[in-house]
């Protein structure tokens, strides 16, 4: 069986992962030497170093701080919306445009089949390289993106299709043009539409869940969250700038805002934490895709046979009860 190191020789490491990076780098160097058919076997040494690197990885990820989780949620190799769509949705057909102004590629959406069931999928896409990140505006949607989301949710209700949303954004785009076209109104309308539709709405926070830009498509019957994702009213940097006039205090802000899946589960803001592979979702994409798919399937099954009125009532009650029993 090939190890994680063999499958991914080139990897981006975060600052707090430096000890792990050093160990895995040594393993890679020894593997290169081993391939030179030297008379002295170094297999045992490689095995010891691999075990040491694995132990360091497990130990590090078992006690991540909120700021470190923020870094993991923003990891450049972390799977994004389209990765989940390509893995979980069959026969996906993208649908574009808000029918008012333009197409916004920061939010992708369309119809497809999830484990044999027709669904509508909507999500923030950040992009995976420079070109795609610019095209998708780093996942920061403009008003037309949220109006497209409304159009797709209304279509889902018309045809009785469940809605799955994948949340991964630092926040709605704050540009002048977006404000001129009614950014706040578009977010509010999208949030209202989430509450109004009579079909199941399952939301998964896969990376960053930033501010109203996230909740506009995450006002759902069930909110799932990856173990190292974050969900917050403002980015730690923005909150630090607002509270202390110093973005350098982002670490303090991340700790105090309760932005991790574990904190939000205790507060009743989310419903399910999806366990990530050790080292984060980017280290084992196949595993996290399966775990996410299973969690979505279980959430959808809860609403089988329920009427539109019951689905709306559950969603409304769910949000009204947040904060009432802290």
Coordinates of C-alpha atoms in Angstrom, one line a residue:
X1 CA 0.0 0.0 0.0
X2 CA 1.4 3.4 -1.0
X3 CA 1.8 5.9 1.8
X4 CA 0.5 9.4 1.9
X5 CA 4.0 10.7 1.3
X6 CA 4.5 8.6 -1.9
X7 CA 1.2 9.8 -3.4
X8 CA 1.9 13.5 -2.8
X9 CA 5.6 14.3 -3.0
X10 CA 5.0 18.0 -3.4
X11 CA 2.9 19.5 -0.6
X12 CA 2.2 23.0 0.8
X13 CA 2.8 23.2 4.5
X14 CA 1.4 25.7 6.9
X15 CA 3.6 27.6 9.4
X16 CA 2.6 25.3 12.4
X17 CA 3.4 22.2 10.3
X18 CA 7.1 22.9 10.0
X19 CA 8.2 20.0 12.3
X20 CA 6.0 17.7 10.2
X21 CA 7.4 19.1 7.0
X22 CA 11.0 18.5 8.1
X23 CA 10.3 14.8 9.0
X24 CA 8.4 14.1 5.7
X25 CA 11.2 15.8 3.8
X26 CA 13.7 13.5 5.4
X27 CA 11.5 10.5 4.5
X28 CA 11.4 11.7 0.9
X29 CA 15.2 12.1 0.8
X30 CA 15.7 8.6 2.2
X31 CA 13.3 7.1 -0.3
X32 CA 15.3 8.8 -3.1
X33 CA 18.5 7.3 -1.8
X34 CA 16.8 3.9 -1.3
X35 CA 15.9 3.9 -5.0
X36 CA 19.6 4.0 -6.0
X37 CA 20.1 0.3 -5.1
X38 CA 22.6 0.8 -2.3
X39 CA 24.0 -2.2 -0.5
X40 CA 22.8 -1.0 2.9
X41 CA 19.1 -1.2 3.5
X42 CA 17.5 1.9 5.0
X43 CA 14.0 0.6 5.0
X44 CA 13.8 0.4 8.8
X45 CA 15.0 4.0 9.2
X46 CA 12.4 5.1 6.7
X47 CA 9.7 3.2 8.6
X48 CA 10.7 4.8 11.9
X49 CA 10.7 8.3 10.4
X50 CA 7.3 7.7 8.8
X51 CA 5.9 6.7 12.1
X52 CA 7.5 9.7 13.8
X53 CA 6.0 12.0 11.1
X54 CA 2.6 10.3 11.5
X55 CA 2.7 10.7 15.3
X56 CA 3.6 14.4 14.9
X57 CA 0.8 14.9 12.5
X58 CA -1.8 13.3 14.7
X59 CA -0.5 15.2 17.8
X60 CA -0.5 18.5 16.0
X61 CA -4.0 18.1 14.5
X62 CA -5.5 16.9 17.8
X63 CA -5.0 20.3 19.4
X64 CA -5.3 22.9 16.7
X65 CA -6.1 26.4 17.9
X66 CA -9.0 28.4 16.2
X67 CA -6.4 30.4 14.2
X68 CA -4.7 27.2 13.1
X69 CA -8.1 25.8 12.0
X70 CA -8.6 29.1 10.0
X71 CA -5.3 28.4 8.2
X72 CA -6.3 24.8 7.5
X73 CA -9.7 26.0 6.2
X74 CA -7.9 28.4 3.8
X75 CA -5.2 25.8 2.7
X76 CA -4.5 26.2 -1.0
X77 CA -4.8 22.4 -1.6
X78 CA -8.1 22.1 0.3
X79 CA -10.9 20.6 -1.9
X80 CA -13.3 23.3 -3.1
X81 CA -16.9 23.3 -4.3
X82 CA -16.3 22.0 -7.8
X83 CA -14.2 19.1 -6.4
X84 CA -17.1 18.0 -4.2
X85 CA -19.5 18.5 -7.2
X86 CA -17.3 16.4 -9.5
X87 CA -17.0 13.7 -6.8
X88 CA -20.6 13.5 -5.4
X89 CA -22.9 14.7 -8.2
X90 CA -23.5 12.7 -11.3
X91 CA -24.6 14.2 -14.6
X92 CA -24.1 17.7 -13.2
X93 CA -25.5 20.4 -15.5
X94 CA -24.4 24.0 -14.6
X95 CA -26.9 26.8 -14.9
X96 CA -25.7 30.3 -15.3
X97 CA -27.0 33.9 -14.9
X98 CA -29.4 35.7 -12.6
X99 CA -31.7 36.8 -15.5
X100 CA -31.3 40.4 -14.3
X101 CA -27.7 41.5 -14.8
X102 CA -25.0 38.9 -15.4
X103 CA -23.4 35.6 -14.5
X104 CA -21.3 35.5 -11.3
X105 CA -18.8 32.6 -11.3
X106 CA -18.1 33.0 -7.6
X107 CA -21.3 31.0 -7.1
X108 CA -21.7 27.9 -9.2
X109 CA -25.0 26.1 -9.4
X110 CA -26.9 23.5 -11.4
X111 CA -28.8 20.3 -11.3
X112 CA -27.6 16.7 -11.1
X113 CA -28.1 13.4 -9.3
X114 CA -26.8 12.7 -5.8
X115 CA -26.8 8.9 -5.3
X116 CA -29.6 8.4 -7.7
X117 CA -31.7 11.3 -6.5
X118 CA -32.1 14.5 -8.6
X119 CA -30.9 17.6 -6.7
X120 CA -30.0 21.2 -7.2
X121 CA -26.5 22.1 -6.1
X122 CA -25.3 25.7 -5.2
X123 CA -21.9 26.6 -3.9
X124 CA -19.1 29.1 -3.6
X125 CA -16.1 28.3 -5.7
X126 CA -12.7 29.9 -4.9
X127 CA -10.7 28.4 -7.7
X128 CA -7.6 26.3 -7.6
X129 CA -5.0 28.3 -9.5
X130 CA -4.4 32.0 -10.3
X131 CA -6.5 32.0 -13.4
X132 CA -9.5 30.2 -11.9
X133 CA -9.3 32.2 -8.6
X134 CA -9.6 35.5 -10.6
X135 CA -12.4 34.1 -12.7
X136 CA -14.3 32.9 -9.6
X137 CA -13.3 36.1 -7.7
X138 CA -11.9 34.0 -4.9
X139 CA -15.4 32.8 -4.0
X140 CA -16.6 36.3 -3.1
X141 CA -20.0 36.6 -4.7
X142 CA -21.6 39.7 -6.1
X143 CA -25.4 40.5 -6.1
X144 CA -25.9 38.6 -9.3
X145 CA -24.5 35.5 -7.7
X146 CA -27.0 35.6 -4.9
X147 CA -29.8 36.3 -7.3
X148 CA -28.8 33.3 -9.3
X149 CA -28.9 31.3 -6.1
X150 CA -32.5 32.5 -5.5
X151 CA -33.5 31.6 -9.1
X152 CA -32.1 28.0 -8.6
X153 CA -33.8 27.6 -5.2
X154 CA -37.1 28.7 -6.6
X155 CA -36.6 26.3 -9.5
X156 CA -35.9 23.5 -7.1
X157 CA -39.1 24.1 -5.2
X158 CA -41.1 24.2 -8.4
X159 CA -39.8 20.7 -9.4
X160 CA -39.7 19.3 -5.9
X161 CA -35.9 18.9 -5.8
X162 CA -33.8 19.0 -2.6
X163 CA -31.1 21.6 -2.5
X164 CA -27.5 21.0 -1.4
X165 CA -25.3 24.1 -0.8
X166 CA -21.5 24.0 -0.4
X167 CA -20.2 27.0 1.6
X168 CA -16.7 28.3 1.1
X169 CA -16.2 32.1 1.1
X170 CA -14.4 34.7 3.0
X171 CA -17.5 36.9 2.5
X172 CA -19.6 38.7 -0.1
X173 CA -17.7 40.9 -2.5
X174 CA -17.4 44.4 -1.0
X175 CA -16.7 46.3 -4.2
X176 CA -18.4 49.6 -5.2
X177 CA -20.2 48.0 -8.2
X178 CA -21.6 45.2 -5.9
X179 CA -22.9 47.8 -3.5
X180 CA -24.4 49.9 -6.3
X181 CA -26.3 46.8 -7.5
X182 CA -27.7 46.1 -4.1
X183 CA -25.4 43.6 -2.4
X184 CA -27.2 43.7 1.0
X185 CA -30.6 43.4 -0.6
X186 CA -29.5 40.4 -2.7
X187 CA -28.1 38.6 0.4
X188 CA -31.3 39.3 2.4
X189 CA -33.4 38.0 -0.5
X190 CA -31.3 34.9 -0.8
X191 CA -31.6 34.2 3.0
X192 CA -35.3 34.8 2.8
X193 CA -35.6 32.3 -0.1
X194 CA -33.7 29.7 1.9
X195 CA -36.3 30.0 4.7
X196 CA -39.3 30.0 2.3
X197 CA -38.7 27.0 0.0
X198 CA -40.7 23.9 0.8
X199 CA -38.0 21.3 -0.2
X200 CA -35.1 20.1 2.0
X201 CA -32.1 22.3 2.1
X202 CA -28.8 20.8 3.3
X203 CA -25.8 23.0 3.7
X204 CA -22.2 22.0 4.1
X205 CA -19.5 24.4 5.3
X206 CA -16.4 22.9 3.5
X207 CA -13.9 25.7 4.2
X208 CA -14.6 29.3 5.2
X209 CA -18.1 30.3 6.1
X210 CA -17.8 34.1 6.1
X211 CA -20.5 36.5 7.2
X212 CA -23.7 37.1 5.3
X213 CA -22.0 35.9 2.2
X214 CA -22.2 32.4 3.7
X215 CA -25.5 32.5 5.4
X216 CA -27.2 33.7 2.2
X217 CA -27.1 30.1 1.0
X218 CA -26.7 28.3 4.4
X219 CA -30.0 29.1 6.1
X220 CA -30.8 25.4 5.9
X221 CA -32.7 22.5 7.5
X222 CA -29.4 20.9 8.4
X223 CA -26.0 22.5 8.6
X224 CA -23.0 20.2 8.3
X225 CA -19.5 21.4 8.8
X226 CA -16.1 19.9 8.1
X227 CA -14.0 19.3 11.2
X228 CA -11.5 22.0 10.4
X229 CA -13.8 24.5 8.6
X230 CA -14.7 27.8 10.1
X231 CA -18.1 29.7 10.2
X232 CA -18.0 33.3 11.4
X233 CA -19.7 36.7 11.3
X234 CA -16.5 38.2 10.0
X235 CA -13.0 37.1 9.1
X236 CA -10.6 37.1 12.1
X237 CA -8.6 39.9 10.4
X238 CA -11.7 42.0 9.8
X239 CA -13.0 41.5 13.4
X240 CA -9.6 42.5 14.8
X241 CA -9.6 45.6 12.7
X242 CA -13.1 46.5 13.9
X243 CA -12.6 45.7 17.6
X244 CA -8.9 46.6 18.2
X245 CA -8.1 48.7 15.1
X246 CA -5.3 46.2 14.5
X247 CA -5.6 43.3 12.0
X248 CA -2.5 41.7 13.6
X249 CA -4.7 40.6 16.5
X250 CA -6.5 38.2 14.2
X251 CA -5.4 35.3 16.4
X252 CA -7.2 36.8 19.4
X253 CA -10.2 37.4 17.3
X254 CA -10.3 33.9 16.0
X255 CA -10.2 32.5 19.6
X256 CA -12.8 34.8 21.0
X257 CA -15.4 34.6 18.2
X258 CA -16.1 30.8 18.6
X259 CA -15.7 30.1 14.9
X260 CA -14.7 26.4 14.9
X261 CA -17.0 23.5 14.2
X262 CA -16.6 22.2 17.8
X263 CA -17.6 25.6 19.3
X264 CA -20.6 26.0 16.9
X265 CA -21.8 22.5 17.6
X266 CA -21.9 23.2 21.3
X267 CA -23.8 26.5 20.6
X268 CA -26.4 24.7 18.4
X269 CA -25.5 26.7 15.3
X270 CA -24.5 23.6 13.3
X271 CA -25.9 20.1 13.4
X272 CA -23.2 17.7 12.3
X273 CA -19.3 17.7 12.3
X274 CA -17.8 15.7 9.5
X275 CA -14.6 14.2 10.6
X276 CA -11.6 15.0 8.3
X277 CA -8.6 12.8 7.6
X278 CA -5.7 13.4 9.9
X279 CA -3.8 16.4 8.5
X280 CA -6.9 18.0 6.9
X281 CA -9.2 17.3 4.0
X282 CA -6.5 18.0 1.4
X283 CA -4.4 15.0 2.5
X284 CA -7.1 12.4 1.6
X285 CA -9.7 13.8 -0.8
X286 CA -11.3 10.4 -1.5
X287 CA -12.0 9.9 2.2
X288 CA -13.5 13.3 2.9
X289 CA -15.7 13.1 -0.2
X290 CA -17.1 9.8 1.0
X291 CA -17.7 11.1 4.5
X292 CA -19.3 14.2 3.2
X293 CA -21.6 12.2 0.8
X294 CA -22.6 9.9 3.6
X295 CA -23.5 12.9 5.9
X296 CA -25.5 14.6 3.2
X297 CA -27.4 11.4 2.5
X298 CA -28.3 10.9 6.2
X299 CA -29.4 14.5 6.4
X300 CA -31.6 14.2 3.3
X301 CA -33.2 11.0 4.6
X302 CA -34.5 12.8 7.7
X303 CA -36.9 14.7 5.5
X304 CA -38.2 11.9 3.4
X305 CA -42.0 11.9 3.4
X306 CA -42.3 15.3 5.1
X307 CA -44.6 17.9 3.6
X308 CA -43.4 21.4 2.4
X309 CA -45.1 23.0 5.4
X310 CA -43.3 20.6 7.8
X311 CA -39.9 21.3 6.1
X312 CA -40.4 25.1 6.4
X313 CA -41.5 24.8 10.0
X314 CA -38.5 22.8 11.0
X315 CA -36.1 25.2 9.3
X316 CA -37.8 28.2 10.9
X317 CA -37.9 26.6 14.4
X318 CA -34.3 25.6 14.1
X319 CA -33.0 29.2 13.6
X320 CA -35.4 30.7 16.1
X321 CA -34.1 28.3 18.8
X322 CA -30.4 29.3 18.3
X323 CA -29.2 31.1 21.4
X324 CA -32.2 30.3 23.6
X325 CA -30.6 27.7 25.7
X326 CA -26.9 28.7 26.1

